[in-house]
Coordinates of C-alpha atoms and ligand atoms in Angstrom, one line a residue:
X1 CA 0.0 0.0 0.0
X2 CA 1.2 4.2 -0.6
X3 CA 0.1 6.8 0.0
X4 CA -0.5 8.7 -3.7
X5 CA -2.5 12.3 -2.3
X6 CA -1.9 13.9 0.8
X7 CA -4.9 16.5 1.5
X8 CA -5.6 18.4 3.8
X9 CA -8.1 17.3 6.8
X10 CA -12.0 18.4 6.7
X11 CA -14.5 17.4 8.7
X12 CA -16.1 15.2 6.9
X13 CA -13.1 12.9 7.1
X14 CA -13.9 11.8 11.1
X15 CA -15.9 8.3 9.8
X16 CA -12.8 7.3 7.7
X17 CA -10.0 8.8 9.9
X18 CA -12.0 7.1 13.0
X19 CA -11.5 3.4 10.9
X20 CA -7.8 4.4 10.4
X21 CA -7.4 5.1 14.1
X22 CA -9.2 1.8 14.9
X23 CA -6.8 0.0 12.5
X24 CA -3.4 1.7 13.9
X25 CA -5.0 1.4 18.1
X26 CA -5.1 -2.6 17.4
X27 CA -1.8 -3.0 16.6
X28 CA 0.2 -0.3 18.8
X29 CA -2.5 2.0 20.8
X30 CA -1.4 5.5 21.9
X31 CA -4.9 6.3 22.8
X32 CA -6.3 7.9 19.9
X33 CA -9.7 8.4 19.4
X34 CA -11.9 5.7 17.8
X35 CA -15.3 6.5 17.4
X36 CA -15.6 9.4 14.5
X37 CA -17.7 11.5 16.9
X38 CA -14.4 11.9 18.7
X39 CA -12.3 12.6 15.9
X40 CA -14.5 15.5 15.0
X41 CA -13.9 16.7 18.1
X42 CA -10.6 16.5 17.6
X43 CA -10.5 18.2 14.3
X44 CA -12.9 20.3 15.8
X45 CA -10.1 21.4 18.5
X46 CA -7.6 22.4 15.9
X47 CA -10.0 25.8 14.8
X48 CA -9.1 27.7 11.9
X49 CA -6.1 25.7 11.8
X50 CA -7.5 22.7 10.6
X51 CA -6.9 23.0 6.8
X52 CA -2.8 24.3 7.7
X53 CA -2.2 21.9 10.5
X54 CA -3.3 18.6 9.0
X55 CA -3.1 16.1 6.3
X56 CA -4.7 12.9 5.6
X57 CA -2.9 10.8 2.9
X58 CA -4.8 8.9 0.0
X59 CA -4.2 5.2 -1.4
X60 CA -4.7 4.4 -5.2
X61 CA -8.2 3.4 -4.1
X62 CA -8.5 7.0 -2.7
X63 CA -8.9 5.5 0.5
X64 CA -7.7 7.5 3.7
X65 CA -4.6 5.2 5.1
X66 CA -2.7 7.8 6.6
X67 CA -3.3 11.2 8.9
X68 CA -0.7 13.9 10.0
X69 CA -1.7 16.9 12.2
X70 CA 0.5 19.1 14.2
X71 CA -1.5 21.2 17.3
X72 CA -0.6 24.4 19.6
X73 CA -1.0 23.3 22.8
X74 CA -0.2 26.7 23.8
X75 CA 2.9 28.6 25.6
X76 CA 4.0 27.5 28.9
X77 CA 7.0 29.1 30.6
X78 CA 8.0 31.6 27.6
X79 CA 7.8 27.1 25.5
X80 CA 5.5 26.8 22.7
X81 CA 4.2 23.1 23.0
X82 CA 3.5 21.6 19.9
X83 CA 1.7 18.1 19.5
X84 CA 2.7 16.1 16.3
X85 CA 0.1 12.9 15.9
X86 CA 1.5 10.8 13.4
X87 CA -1.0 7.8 12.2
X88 CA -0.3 5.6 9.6
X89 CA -2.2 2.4 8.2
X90 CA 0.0 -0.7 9.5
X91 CA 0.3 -1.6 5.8
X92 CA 1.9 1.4 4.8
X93 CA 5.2 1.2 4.0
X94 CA 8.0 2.7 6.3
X95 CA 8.7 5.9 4.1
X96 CA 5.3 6.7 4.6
X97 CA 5.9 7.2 7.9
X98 CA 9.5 9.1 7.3
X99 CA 7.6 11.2 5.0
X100 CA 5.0 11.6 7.7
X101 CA 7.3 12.7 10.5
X102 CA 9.1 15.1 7.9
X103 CA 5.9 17.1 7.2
X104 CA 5.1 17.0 10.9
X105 CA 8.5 18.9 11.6
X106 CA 8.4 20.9 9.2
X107 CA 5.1 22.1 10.2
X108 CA 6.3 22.6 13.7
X109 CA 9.2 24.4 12.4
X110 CA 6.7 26.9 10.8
X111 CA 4.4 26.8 14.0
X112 CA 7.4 28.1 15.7
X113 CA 8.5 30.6 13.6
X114 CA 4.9 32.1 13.5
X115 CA 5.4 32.7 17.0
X116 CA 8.8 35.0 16.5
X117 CA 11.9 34.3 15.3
X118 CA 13.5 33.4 18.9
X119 CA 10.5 31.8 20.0
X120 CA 11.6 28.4 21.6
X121 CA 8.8 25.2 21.0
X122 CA 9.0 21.6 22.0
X123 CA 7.3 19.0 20.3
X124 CA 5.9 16.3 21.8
X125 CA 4.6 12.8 19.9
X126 CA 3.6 9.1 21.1
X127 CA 4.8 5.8 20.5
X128 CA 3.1 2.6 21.6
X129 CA 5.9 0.8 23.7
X130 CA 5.3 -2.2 21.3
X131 CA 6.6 0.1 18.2
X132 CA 9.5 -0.4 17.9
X133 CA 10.6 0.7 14.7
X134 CA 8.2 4.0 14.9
X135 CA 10.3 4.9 18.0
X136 CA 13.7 4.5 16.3
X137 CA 12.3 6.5 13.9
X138 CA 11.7 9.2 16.4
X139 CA 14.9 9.2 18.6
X140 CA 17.1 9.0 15.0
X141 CA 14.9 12.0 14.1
X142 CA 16.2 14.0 17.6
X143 CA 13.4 12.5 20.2
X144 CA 14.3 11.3 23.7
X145 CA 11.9 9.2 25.6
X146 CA 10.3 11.7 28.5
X147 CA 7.9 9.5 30.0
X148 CA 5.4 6.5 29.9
X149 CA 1.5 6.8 29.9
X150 CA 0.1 4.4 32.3
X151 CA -3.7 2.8 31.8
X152 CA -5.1 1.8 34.6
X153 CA -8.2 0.1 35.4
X154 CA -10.2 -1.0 38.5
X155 CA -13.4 -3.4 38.5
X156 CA -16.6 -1.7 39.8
X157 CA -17.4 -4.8 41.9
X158 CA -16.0 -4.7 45.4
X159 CA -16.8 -0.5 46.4
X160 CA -14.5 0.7 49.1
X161 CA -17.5 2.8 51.5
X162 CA -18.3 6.8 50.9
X163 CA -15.9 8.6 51.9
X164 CA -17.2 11.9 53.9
X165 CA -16.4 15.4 52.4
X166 CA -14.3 17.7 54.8
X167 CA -16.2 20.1 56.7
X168 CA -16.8 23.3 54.6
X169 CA -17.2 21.8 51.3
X170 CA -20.6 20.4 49.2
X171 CA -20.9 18.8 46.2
X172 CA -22.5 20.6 43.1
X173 CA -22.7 19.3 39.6
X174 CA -20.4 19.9 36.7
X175 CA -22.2 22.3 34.1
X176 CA -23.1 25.5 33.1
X177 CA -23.5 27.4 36.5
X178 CA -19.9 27.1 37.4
X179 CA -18.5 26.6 33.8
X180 CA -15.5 29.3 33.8
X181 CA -14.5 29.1 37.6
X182 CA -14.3 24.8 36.9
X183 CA -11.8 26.1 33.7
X184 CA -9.9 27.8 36.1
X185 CA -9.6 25.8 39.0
X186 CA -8.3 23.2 36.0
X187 CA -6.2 25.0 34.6
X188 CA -4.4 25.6 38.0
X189 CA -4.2 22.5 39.3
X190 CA -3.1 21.0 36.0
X191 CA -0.1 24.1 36.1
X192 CA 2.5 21.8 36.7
X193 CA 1.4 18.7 34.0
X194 CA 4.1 18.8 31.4
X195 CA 1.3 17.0 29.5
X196 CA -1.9 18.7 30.4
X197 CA -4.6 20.2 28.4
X198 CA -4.9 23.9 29.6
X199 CA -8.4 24.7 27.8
X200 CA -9.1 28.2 26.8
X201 CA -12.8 29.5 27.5
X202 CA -13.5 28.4 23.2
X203 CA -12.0 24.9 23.8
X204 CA -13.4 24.1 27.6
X205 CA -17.0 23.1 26.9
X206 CA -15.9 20.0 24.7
X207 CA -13.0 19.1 26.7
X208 CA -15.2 18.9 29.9
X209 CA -18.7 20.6 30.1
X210 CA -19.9 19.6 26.7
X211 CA -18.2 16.5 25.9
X212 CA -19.9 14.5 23.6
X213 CA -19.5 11.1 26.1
X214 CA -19.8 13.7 29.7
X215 CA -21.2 11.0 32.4
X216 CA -22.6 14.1 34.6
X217 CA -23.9 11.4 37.4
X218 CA -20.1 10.5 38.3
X219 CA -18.7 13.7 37.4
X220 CA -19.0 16.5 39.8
X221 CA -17.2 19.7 41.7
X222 CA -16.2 20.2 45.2
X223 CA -17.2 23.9 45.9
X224 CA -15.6 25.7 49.3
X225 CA -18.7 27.0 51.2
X226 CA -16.5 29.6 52.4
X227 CA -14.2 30.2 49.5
X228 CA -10.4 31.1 50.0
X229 CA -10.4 33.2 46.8
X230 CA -12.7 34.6 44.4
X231 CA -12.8 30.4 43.1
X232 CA -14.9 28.4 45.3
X233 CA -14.2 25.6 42.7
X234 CA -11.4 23.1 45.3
X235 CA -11.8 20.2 43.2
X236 CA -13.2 18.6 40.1
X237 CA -13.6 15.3 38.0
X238 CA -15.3 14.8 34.6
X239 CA -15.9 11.4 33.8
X240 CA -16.5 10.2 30.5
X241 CA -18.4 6.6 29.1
X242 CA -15.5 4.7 26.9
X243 CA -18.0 3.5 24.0
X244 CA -14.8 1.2 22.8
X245 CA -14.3 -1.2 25.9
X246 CA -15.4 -4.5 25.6
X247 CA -16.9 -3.9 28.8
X248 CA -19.5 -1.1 30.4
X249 CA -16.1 1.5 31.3
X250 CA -16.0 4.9 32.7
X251 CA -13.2 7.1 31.9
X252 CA -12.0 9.6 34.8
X253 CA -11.3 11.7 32.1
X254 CA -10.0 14.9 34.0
X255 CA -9.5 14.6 37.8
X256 CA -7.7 17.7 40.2
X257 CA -7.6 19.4 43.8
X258 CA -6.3 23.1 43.0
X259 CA -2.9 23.1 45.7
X260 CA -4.2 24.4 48.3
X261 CA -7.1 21.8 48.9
X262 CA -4.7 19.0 48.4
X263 CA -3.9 15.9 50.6
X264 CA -7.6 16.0 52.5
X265 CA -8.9 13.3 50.4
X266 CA -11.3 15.0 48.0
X267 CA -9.7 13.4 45.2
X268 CA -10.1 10.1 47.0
X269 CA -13.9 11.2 47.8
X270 CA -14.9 12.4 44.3
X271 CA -13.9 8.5 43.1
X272 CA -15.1 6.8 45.9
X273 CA -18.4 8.7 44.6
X274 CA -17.9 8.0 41.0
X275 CA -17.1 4.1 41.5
X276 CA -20.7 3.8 43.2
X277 CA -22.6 6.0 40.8
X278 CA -21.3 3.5 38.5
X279 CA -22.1 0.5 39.9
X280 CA -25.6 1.8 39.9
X281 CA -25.5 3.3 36.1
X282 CA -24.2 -0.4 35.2
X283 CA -20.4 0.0 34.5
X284 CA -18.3 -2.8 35.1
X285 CA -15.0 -0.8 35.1
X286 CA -12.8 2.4 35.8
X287 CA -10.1 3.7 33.6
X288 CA -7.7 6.7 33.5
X289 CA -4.4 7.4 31.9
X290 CA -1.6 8.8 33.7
X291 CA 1.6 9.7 33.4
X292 CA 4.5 7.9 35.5
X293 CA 6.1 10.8 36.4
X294 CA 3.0 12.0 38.1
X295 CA 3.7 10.6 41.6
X296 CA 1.0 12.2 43.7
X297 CA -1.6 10.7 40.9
X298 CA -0.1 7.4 40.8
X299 CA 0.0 6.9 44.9
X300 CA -3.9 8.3 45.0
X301 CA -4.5 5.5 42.3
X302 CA -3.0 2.7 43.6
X303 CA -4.2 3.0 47.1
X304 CA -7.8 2.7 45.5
X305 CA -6.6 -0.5 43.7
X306 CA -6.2 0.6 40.3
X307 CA -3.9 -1.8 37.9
X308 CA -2.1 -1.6 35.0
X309 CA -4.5 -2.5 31.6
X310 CA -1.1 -3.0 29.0
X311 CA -2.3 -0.2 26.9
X312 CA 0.2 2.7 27.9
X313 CA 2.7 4.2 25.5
X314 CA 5.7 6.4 25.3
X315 CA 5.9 9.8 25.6
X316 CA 8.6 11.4 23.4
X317 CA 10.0 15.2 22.8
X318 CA 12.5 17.2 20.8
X319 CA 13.4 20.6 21.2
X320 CA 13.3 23.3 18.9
X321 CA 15.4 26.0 20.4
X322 CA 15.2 29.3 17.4
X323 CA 17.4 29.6 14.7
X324 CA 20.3 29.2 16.8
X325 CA 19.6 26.1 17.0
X326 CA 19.1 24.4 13.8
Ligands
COA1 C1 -3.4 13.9 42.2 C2 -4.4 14.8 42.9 C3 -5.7 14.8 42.1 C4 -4.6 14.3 44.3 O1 -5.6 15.1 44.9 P1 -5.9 15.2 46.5 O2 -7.2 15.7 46.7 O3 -4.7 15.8 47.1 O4 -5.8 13.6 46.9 P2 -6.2 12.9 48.2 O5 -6.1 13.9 49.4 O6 -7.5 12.2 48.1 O7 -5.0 11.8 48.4 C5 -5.3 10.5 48.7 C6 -4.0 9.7 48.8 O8 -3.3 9.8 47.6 C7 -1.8 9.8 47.8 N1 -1.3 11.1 47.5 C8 -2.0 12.2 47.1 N2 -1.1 13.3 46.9 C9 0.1 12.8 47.1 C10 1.4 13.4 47.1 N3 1.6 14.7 46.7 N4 2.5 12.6 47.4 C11 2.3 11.3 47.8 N5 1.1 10.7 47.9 C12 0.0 11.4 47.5 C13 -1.7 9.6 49.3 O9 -1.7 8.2 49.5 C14 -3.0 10.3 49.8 O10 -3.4 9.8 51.1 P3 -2.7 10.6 52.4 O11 -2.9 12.0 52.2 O12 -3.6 10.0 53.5 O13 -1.3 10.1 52.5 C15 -3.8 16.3 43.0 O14 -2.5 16.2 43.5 C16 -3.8 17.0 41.7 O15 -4.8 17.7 41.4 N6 -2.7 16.9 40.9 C17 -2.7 17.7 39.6 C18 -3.7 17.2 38.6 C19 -3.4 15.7 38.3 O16 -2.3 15.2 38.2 N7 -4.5 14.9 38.2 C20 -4.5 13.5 38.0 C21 -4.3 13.3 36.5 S1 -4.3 11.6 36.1

């Protein structure tokens, strides 16, 4: 198989991108999205810059076999951090994926450059930890391995009882009422996540709020009766339902205690909560993704009993320092 046309990304293409992603996840996952709902969220999330910032490439049946796409993920610390996704049919050839990471770069590159000449940028890409010639590709093309991705599951069969809020706090739900102060109080405690999502007020309502898959029965907010600050928002989790399992799943999707609520179990309370509103909504399963340089996270989980699924993947970056540099 080649790819013959590379075009760029509309819309339209979710259904067939969502097939490619399916095809690529059952070989080497790196957690895309499957279902083409998701993928035009995705696409979605890339704006204006759709059409610049992303290609799908063609077969000789016209058939979409592979997809490149290159994201802002913003500026954090005076660092532009750019996202290269790199997805190619595991029939392609492997100069369709050289080619592939090529573009990607030299997107980035641009990306940069559109930022000022000095601007520094990072990119950041996945591997599954079973691809191993898509990760030699990477580290011969200037990536280091940062980190893993750890999935982790738990069975939603024996619950652990409800765990009492902290005087001074109550329980509200996630949606519209306390939409901008719950962006906020994520964006804060997510300020120190190399990898996090830091939504602006256009991109919050489908990352959280909106979301097509938004389970608002186990998500909820932890709102200080007497706030500290003008944010009463202490804590937050937005689960989502995985369609894909092969089981009823819940995703904890976005889970944080802004620092100064911390270590007073509300993150423990908010999934104690979220395990028994899914036992009653008929899940069989937890899942989340975290990384394992996220200590904190990974204690919290494991005390609850979470365990490793096998789906995780490699994290992998490359600096792209100015002009200087090249
Ligand atoms: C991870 C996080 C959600 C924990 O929230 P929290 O409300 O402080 O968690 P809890 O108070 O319920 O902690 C429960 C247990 O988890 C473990 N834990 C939590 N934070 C820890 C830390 N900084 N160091 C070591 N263990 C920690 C401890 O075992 C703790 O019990 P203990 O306080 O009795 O020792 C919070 O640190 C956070 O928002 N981090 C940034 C966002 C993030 O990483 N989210 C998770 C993404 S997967």
């Amino acid at each position: 198989m080649k790819v013959l046309t590379w075009i760029p990304a509309t819309p339209e293409d979710a259904v067939p991108l969502a097939a490619l992603f399916r095809h690529a996840e059952a070989i080497a996952p790196v957690g895309l999205e499957q279902r083409a709902e998701d993928v035009r969220t995705r696409l979605a999330g890339l704006g204006p810059d759709l059409a610049r910032h992303s290609r799908v490439g063609l077969d000789d049946d016209g058939a979409v076999a592979a997809y490149a796409e290159v994201a802002d993920m913003g500026v954090a610390d005076g660092v532009l951090r750019i996202r290269l996704t790199g997805v190619a049919h595991p029939e392609l050839a492997g100069d369709a994926r050289a080619e592939l990471y090529r573009w990607l770069t030299d997107r980035a590159e641009r990306l940069r450059r559109a930022g000022g000449a000095a601007q520094a940028a990072v990119l950041g890409t996945r591997c599954a930890e079973t691809d191993t010639a898509g990760c030699r590709l990477l580290t011969e093309n200037g990536f280091t391995l940062v980190r893993h991705e750890r999935d982790l599951v738990l069975a939603v069969s024996e619950l652990p009882p409800a765990v009492a809020l902290p005087p001074g706090l109550a329980l509200a739900p996630v949606g519209e009422r306390h939409q901008e102060l719950a962006r906020l109080a994520h964006n804060e405690a997510y300020a120190q996540s190399p990898s996090a999502l830091r939504p602006d007020q256009r991109t919050w309502p489908q990352h959280a709020t909106a979301h097509p898959r938004l389970l608002p029965d186990l998500s909820c907010l932890l709102l200080a009766e007497v706030s500290r600050d003008e944010n009463p928002v202490a804590a937050f989790l937005f689960a989502l339902a995985d369609d894909d399992a092969d089981e009823p799943t819940a995703i904890l999707h976005c889970l944080g205690t802004r620092p100064s609520w911390r270590r007073r179990g509300l993150a423990t309370a908010m999934i104690v909560r979220a395990l028994h509103r899914a036992r009653s909504a008929g899940f069989r399963r937890l899942r989340l993704q975290v990384s394992d340089t996220n200590q904190p996270a990974l204690a919290l989980y494991q005390r609850l009993g979470f365990t490793e699924s096998g789906r995780g993947y490699a994290v992998l970056m490359r600096q792209l320092d100015g002009p200087t540099a090249e």
